[in-house]
Short mmCIF file of C-alpha atoms in Angstrom, two decimals:
data_model
loop_
_atom_site.label_atom_id
_atom_site.label_comp_id
_atom_site.label_asym_id
_atom_site.label_seq_id
_atom_site.Cartn_x
_atom_site.Cartn_y
_atom_site.Cartn_z
CA MET A 1 31.77 -0.41 7.43
CA LYS A 2 31.45 0.82 3.87
CA LEU A 3 34.74 0.76 1.92
CA LEU A 4 35.15 2.41 -1.47
CA ARG A 5 37.63 3.61 -4.02
CA TYR A 6 37.50 7.08 -5.54
CA GLY A 7 39.29 9.02 -8.25
CA GLU A 8 40.04 8.68 -11.93
CA THR A 9 40.21 5.32 -13.60
CA GLY A 10 43.44 3.56 -12.79
CA THR A 11 44.45 5.96 -10.01
CA GLU A 12 41.70 5.34 -7.46
CA LYS A 13 42.41 5.92 -3.78
CA PRO A 14 40.95 3.97 -0.87
CA GLY A 15 38.12 5.55 1.11
CA LEU A 16 35.50 4.98 3.74
CA LEU A 17 31.93 6.30 3.82
CA ASP A 18 31.14 7.92 7.20
CA GLN A 19 27.80 7.96 8.93
CA ASP A 20 26.90 11.25 7.23
CA GLY A 21 27.50 9.81 3.76
CA ARG A 22 30.80 11.65 3.28
CA ILE A 23 33.94 10.08 1.85
CA ARG A 24 36.94 9.85 4.19
CA ASP A 25 40.41 9.23 2.77
CA LEU A 26 42.06 5.96 3.86
CA SER A 27 45.33 6.50 1.98
CA GLY A 28 47.19 6.93 5.26
CA GLU A 29 45.97 3.55 6.46
CA VAL A 30 46.03 1.21 3.43
CA ALA A 31 47.40 1.50 -0.09
CA ASP A 32 44.16 0.33 -1.72
CA ILE A 33 41.03 -1.75 -1.15
CA THR A 34 42.09 -5.12 -2.64
CA GLY A 35 42.24 -8.73 -1.65
CA ALA A 36 45.49 -7.92 0.16
CA THR A 37 43.67 -5.60 2.56
CA LEU A 38 40.48 -7.59 3.12
CA ASP A 39 41.84 -9.92 5.81
CA GLU A 40 40.17 -9.91 9.21
CA ALA A 41 43.05 -8.15 10.97
CA THR A 42 43.13 -5.25 8.51
CA LEU A 43 39.36 -4.87 8.47
CA ALA A 44 39.34 -4.87 12.30
CA ARG A 45 41.98 -2.16 12.35
CA LEU A 46 40.03 -0.01 9.89
CA ARG A 47 36.80 -0.61 11.81
CA ALA A 48 38.41 0.72 14.98
CA LEU A 49 39.27 4.05 13.35
CA ASP A 50 37.24 7.15 14.12
CA PRO A 51 36.15 8.40 10.70
CA ALA A 52 36.23 11.98 12.02
CA ASP A 53 40.00 11.62 12.33
CA LEU A 54 40.39 10.76 8.63
CA PRO A 55 40.79 13.46 5.97
CA LEU A 56 37.49 14.53 4.43
CA VAL A 57 37.30 14.19 0.62
CA GLU A 58 35.81 17.34 -0.83
CA GLY A 59 33.44 17.52 -3.78
CA ASN A 60 31.83 14.63 -5.59
CA PRO A 61 34.63 12.45 -7.00
CA ARG A 62 34.09 9.56 -9.35
CA LEU A 63 33.67 6.23 -7.59
CA GLY A 64 35.72 3.35 -8.94
CA PRO A 65 35.00 -0.35 -8.48
CA CYS A 66 34.81 -0.84 -4.70
CA VAL A 67 37.50 -3.53 -4.87
CA GLY A 68 40.63 -3.14 -6.92
CA ASN A 69 42.64 -5.89 -8.65
CA ILE A 70 39.68 -8.29 -8.48
CA GLY A 71 40.94 -11.84 -8.90
CA LYS A 72 38.35 -14.20 -10.38
CA PHE A 73 35.04 -12.68 -11.54
CA LEU A 74 32.75 -15.68 -11.00
CA CYS A 75 29.05 -15.51 -12.01
CA ILE A 76 26.09 -17.72 -11.27
CA GLY A 77 23.37 -18.04 -13.89
CA LEU A 78 19.67 -18.86 -13.49
CA ASN A 79 19.82 -18.62 -9.68
CA TYR A 80 16.35 -17.25 -9.08
CA SER A 81 13.34 -19.49 -9.73
CA ASP A 82 11.34 -16.61 -11.19
CA HIS A 83 14.12 -15.71 -13.64
CA ALA A 84 14.47 -19.37 -14.71
CA ALA A 85 10.73 -19.43 -15.30
CA GLU A 86 10.61 -16.25 -17.35
CA THR A 87 13.38 -17.55 -19.64
CA GLY A 88 11.73 -20.99 -19.98
CA SER A 89 14.70 -22.73 -18.33
CA GLU A 90 14.71 -25.71 -16.04
CA ILE A 91 15.81 -25.33 -12.42
CA PRO A 92 19.47 -26.34 -12.38
CA GLU A 93 20.68 -29.18 -10.18
CA TYR A 94 23.91 -27.35 -9.38
CA PRO A 95 24.89 -23.69 -9.57
CA ILE A 96 25.53 -22.68 -13.23
CA LEU A 97 28.95 -21.03 -13.42
CA PHE A 98 30.37 -18.70 -16.03
CA LEU A 99 33.19 -16.20 -15.88
CA LYS A 100 33.11 -12.56 -16.76
CA ALA A 101 36.33 -10.96 -18.08
CA ASN A 102 37.96 -8.66 -15.56
CA SER A 103 38.31 -6.03 -18.30
CA ALA A 104 34.52 -5.62 -18.10
CA ILE A 105 34.79 -4.19 -14.57
CA CYS A 106 34.03 -0.51 -14.17
CA GLY A 107 32.86 1.93 -11.56
CA PRO A 108 29.25 1.88 -10.33
CA ASN A 109 28.30 5.13 -12.09
CA ASP A 110 30.49 4.88 -15.15
CA THR A 111 28.95 4.94 -18.62
CA VAL A 112 28.08 1.51 -20.01
CA SER A 113 29.24 1.48 -23.61
CA LEU A 114 27.60 -0.98 -25.99
CA PRO A 115 29.77 -2.61 -28.67
CA ARG A 116 29.26 -1.49 -32.25
CA GLU A 117 27.12 -4.51 -33.24
CA SER A 118 25.15 -4.67 -29.98
CA ARG A 119 21.37 -4.45 -30.36
CA HIS A 120 20.31 -6.82 -27.59
CA ALA A 121 22.01 -5.55 -24.42
CA ASP A 122 20.26 -6.30 -21.14
CA TRP A 123 20.44 -5.48 -17.41
CA GLU A 124 20.81 -7.78 -14.43
CA VAL A 125 20.98 -6.48 -10.84
CA GLU A 126 22.94 -8.96 -8.68
CA LEU A 127 24.26 -9.37 -5.17
CA GLY A 128 28.07 -9.40 -5.34
CA VAL A 129 30.09 -11.37 -2.76
CA VAL A 130 33.74 -10.54 -2.21
CA ILE A 131 36.00 -13.21 -0.71
CA GLY A 132 38.26 -12.07 2.17
CA LYS A 133 39.89 -15.32 3.25
CA ALA A 134 41.19 -18.12 1.03
CA GLY A 135 39.36 -21.41 1.17
CA LYS A 136 38.97 -24.77 -0.52
CA TYR A 137 36.48 -27.59 0.23
CA LEU A 138 34.44 -25.28 2.45
CA SER A 139 31.27 -26.49 4.10
CA GLU A 140 28.14 -24.37 3.91
CA ALA A 141 28.45 -23.77 7.67
CA GLU A 142 31.83 -22.15 7.31
CA ALA A 143 31.41 -20.53 3.87
CA LEU A 144 30.24 -17.08 5.07
CA ASP A 145 33.27 -16.80 7.36
CA HIS A 146 35.33 -16.42 4.20
CA VAL A 147 33.32 -13.40 2.97
CA ALA A 148 34.85 -9.91 3.34
CA GLY A 149 31.69 -8.10 2.27
CA TYR A 150 28.93 -7.53 -0.23
CA CYS A 151 28.28 -5.06 -3.07
CA ILE A 152 26.03 -4.43 -6.09
CA VAL A 153 26.92 -5.89 -9.49
CA ASN A 154 25.16 -5.08 -12.75
CA ASP A 155 25.78 -8.09 -14.93
CA VAL A 156 25.18 -6.30 -18.24
CA SER A 157 24.58 -8.93 -20.94
CA GLU A 158 24.46 -8.85 -24.71
CA ARG A 159 21.92 -11.60 -25.46
CA ARG A 160 22.76 -12.19 -29.13
CA PHE A 161 26.45 -12.42 -28.32
CA GLN A 162 25.58 -14.73 -25.43
CA SER A 163 23.48 -17.20 -27.41
CA LYS A 164 24.19 -16.78 -31.13
CA LEU A 165 27.96 -16.26 -31.58
CA ASN A 166 28.90 -19.94 -31.27
CA GLY A 167 30.34 -19.83 -27.80
CA GLN A 168 29.55 -19.90 -24.13
CA TRP A 169 27.82 -17.15 -22.21
CA THR A 170 31.15 -15.37 -21.62
CA LYS A 171 30.96 -13.71 -25.06
CA GLY A 172 27.82 -11.80 -24.12
CA LYS A 173 28.95 -11.01 -20.61
CA SER A 174 32.50 -9.71 -21.03
CA CYS A 175 32.27 -6.61 -23.18
CA ASP A 176 34.05 -3.55 -21.84
CA THR A 177 32.08 -1.75 -19.10
CA PHE A 178 29.64 -4.73 -18.72
CA GLY A 179 30.56 -5.15 -15.03
CA PRO A 180 29.73 -2.09 -12.88
CA VAL A 181 30.76 -2.90 -9.29
CA GLY A 182 29.97 -0.82 -6.16
CA PRO A 183 29.34 1.86 -5.03
CA TRP A 184 30.93 0.46 -1.88
CA LEU A 185 31.90 -2.80 -0.24
CA VAL A 186 29.73 -3.30 2.86
CA THR A 187 31.63 -5.51 5.28
CA ARG A 188 30.10 -8.80 6.36
CA ASP A 189 29.35 -7.68 9.92
CA GLU A 190 26.78 -5.13 8.59
CA ILE A 191 24.71 -7.72 6.68
CA ALA A 192 22.97 -10.00 9.17
CA ASP A 193 21.61 -12.32 6.49
CA PRO A 194 22.54 -12.10 2.79
CA GLN A 195 19.34 -14.05 1.98
CA LYS A 196 17.07 -11.26 3.20
CA LEU A 197 17.97 -8.38 0.86
CA GLY A 198 15.61 -6.63 -1.53
CA LEU A 199 17.07 -5.76 -4.92
CA THR A 200 15.66 -3.70 -7.76
CA SER A 201 16.56 -2.29 -11.17
CA ASP A 202 14.97 0.67 -12.94
CA VAL A 203 15.50 1.53 -16.63
CA ASN A 204 14.54 5.04 -17.70
CA GLY A 205 12.57 5.44 -14.47
CA ARG A 206 10.52 2.25 -14.94
CA ARG A 207 10.81 -0.50 -12.33
CA MET A 208 11.95 -3.61 -14.21
CA GLN A 209 13.21 -5.93 -11.46
CA ASP A 210 11.94 -6.20 -7.91
CA GLY A 211 13.18 -9.27 -6.11
CA ASN A 212 14.67 -10.58 -2.90
CA THR A 213 17.76 -12.68 -2.32
CA GLY A 214 15.57 -15.04 -0.27
CA ASN A 215 14.34 -16.37 -3.63
CA MET A 216 17.74 -17.63 -4.71
CA ILE A 217 17.77 -21.27 -5.76
CA PHE A 218 21.25 -21.64 -4.29
CA SER A 219 22.13 -19.55 -1.23
CA VAL A 220 25.33 -17.54 -0.95
CA ALA A 221 26.71 -20.17 1.43
CA ARG A 222 25.84 -22.99 -0.99
CA ILE A 223 27.42 -21.13 -3.91
CA ILE A 224 30.67 -20.51 -2.03
CA SER A 225 30.80 -24.12 -0.84
CA HIS A 226 30.18 -25.47 -4.33
CA LEU A 227 32.74 -23.24 -5.99
CA SER A 228 35.34 -24.09 -3.35
CA GLU A 229 34.96 -27.76 -4.34
CA LEU A 230 36.10 -26.83 -7.85
CA MET A 231 38.81 -24.23 -7.14
CA THR A 232 40.48 -22.34 -4.31
CA LEU A 233 38.74 -19.09 -3.63
CA HIS A 234 41.17 -16.25 -2.93
CA PRO A 235 40.87 -12.84 -1.26
CA GLY A 236 39.58 -10.35 -3.79
CA ASP A 237 37.61 -12.86 -5.83
CA LEU A 238 34.11 -11.56 -6.76
CA ILE A 239 31.05 -13.75 -7.08
CA ALA A 240 27.90 -12.38 -8.77
CA THR A 241 25.04 -14.50 -7.47
CA GLY A 242 22.37 -14.25 -10.15
CA THR A 243 19.45 -11.98 -10.97
CA PRO A 244 15.68 -12.05 -10.31
CA SER A 245 12.99 -11.82 -12.99
CA GLY A 246 12.41 -8.71 -15.02
CA VAL A 247 15.25 -8.74 -17.52
CA GLY A 248 14.72 -7.13 -20.91
CA MET A 249 14.76 -10.29 -22.99
CA ALA A 250 11.78 -11.66 -21.05
CA GLN A 251 9.51 -8.63 -21.35
CA LYS A 252 6.13 -9.15 -22.92
CA PRO A 253 4.56 -8.57 -25.38
CA SER A 254 7.89 -7.34 -26.79
CA ARG A 255 11.42 -7.74 -25.56
CA VAL A 256 13.18 -4.54 -24.41
CA PHE A 257 16.90 -3.90 -24.87
CA LEU A 258 19.26 -1.10 -23.95
CA ARG A 259 19.91 1.82 -26.33
CA ALA A 260 22.21 4.83 -26.21
CA GLY A 261 20.74 7.44 -23.90
CA ASP A 262 19.10 4.96 -21.54
CA GLU A 263 19.72 5.08 -17.81
CA MET A 264 19.95 2.11 -15.43
CA VAL A 265 19.61 2.34 -11.64
CA MET A 266 20.47 -0.67 -9.51
CA ARG A 267 19.68 -0.86 -5.78
CA ILE A 268 20.18 -3.51 -3.10
CA GLU A 269 18.98 -3.08 0.45
CA GLY A 270 21.82 -1.94 2.67
CA LEU A 271 24.32 -1.79 -0.21
CA GLY A 272 23.43 1.49 -1.85
CA GLU A 273 22.74 2.44 -5.45
CA GLN A 274 24.56 2.53 -8.72
CA ARG A 275 23.49 4.49 -11.77
CA GLN A 276 24.75 4.16 -15.35
CA SER A 277 24.00 6.00 -18.55
CA VAL A 278 24.22 3.98 -21.76
CA ALA A 279 26.26 4.92 -24.85
CA GLN A 280 27.21 3.03 -28.00
CA ASP A 281 30.64 2.62 -29.55
CA GLY A 282 30.94 4.40 -32.86
#
């Protein structure tokens, strides 16, 4: 099942993507797609619906973040061995955790707007994991049972802000629009193995990243288990699980960074595609 949210920013409605790729309105079934509606009982009820009985949404509406009112936006750094190598970083002993401000969250096809002083903005395609059931001190064996579904995240990053502004990574990760999420939340039952997904990013039509989640240093289950040892994970929390090699700051012979007018396209096998144009604040 592919769940989504559509409409103008702040007034999105819940929807479902049918087998023909058309949006069906879920407003008569749930108020929104949030942590409050990602429990097993609600998902089972929605899964039992015949999409043909739901109102068809006409036209091509804007897609919002596929989950509303996201709780914690948790991000894992340096989680692919090839990405660690390209940045000259050591393989971490434990998952590296940073948080991205929720105000960075935007729709999958919304414009990414660079801050006024940004000259080193970068792209990162990542597998997003949305928690559906609260948990603490979870074993790896039970971790995936707490997942509602998966989505694409573009962890847009301003590298100078990240490393040179006398702070932690959060400064370079949390600018407005630096967290496109979606296009839809694919429920857990449709993804047989989250460690067997191809993921790519293209910038201006050029393939920059081409990886597979099987190359993660820490699996999704390991990440969830580790985080749950530190804090309770709640329904609606979003975990971005790291990016493969091919980011702009590691390009050779010269680093490549985003500029106004660029276009990014992020794809993950089974999870769809998101596409952003780049602008710069005046």
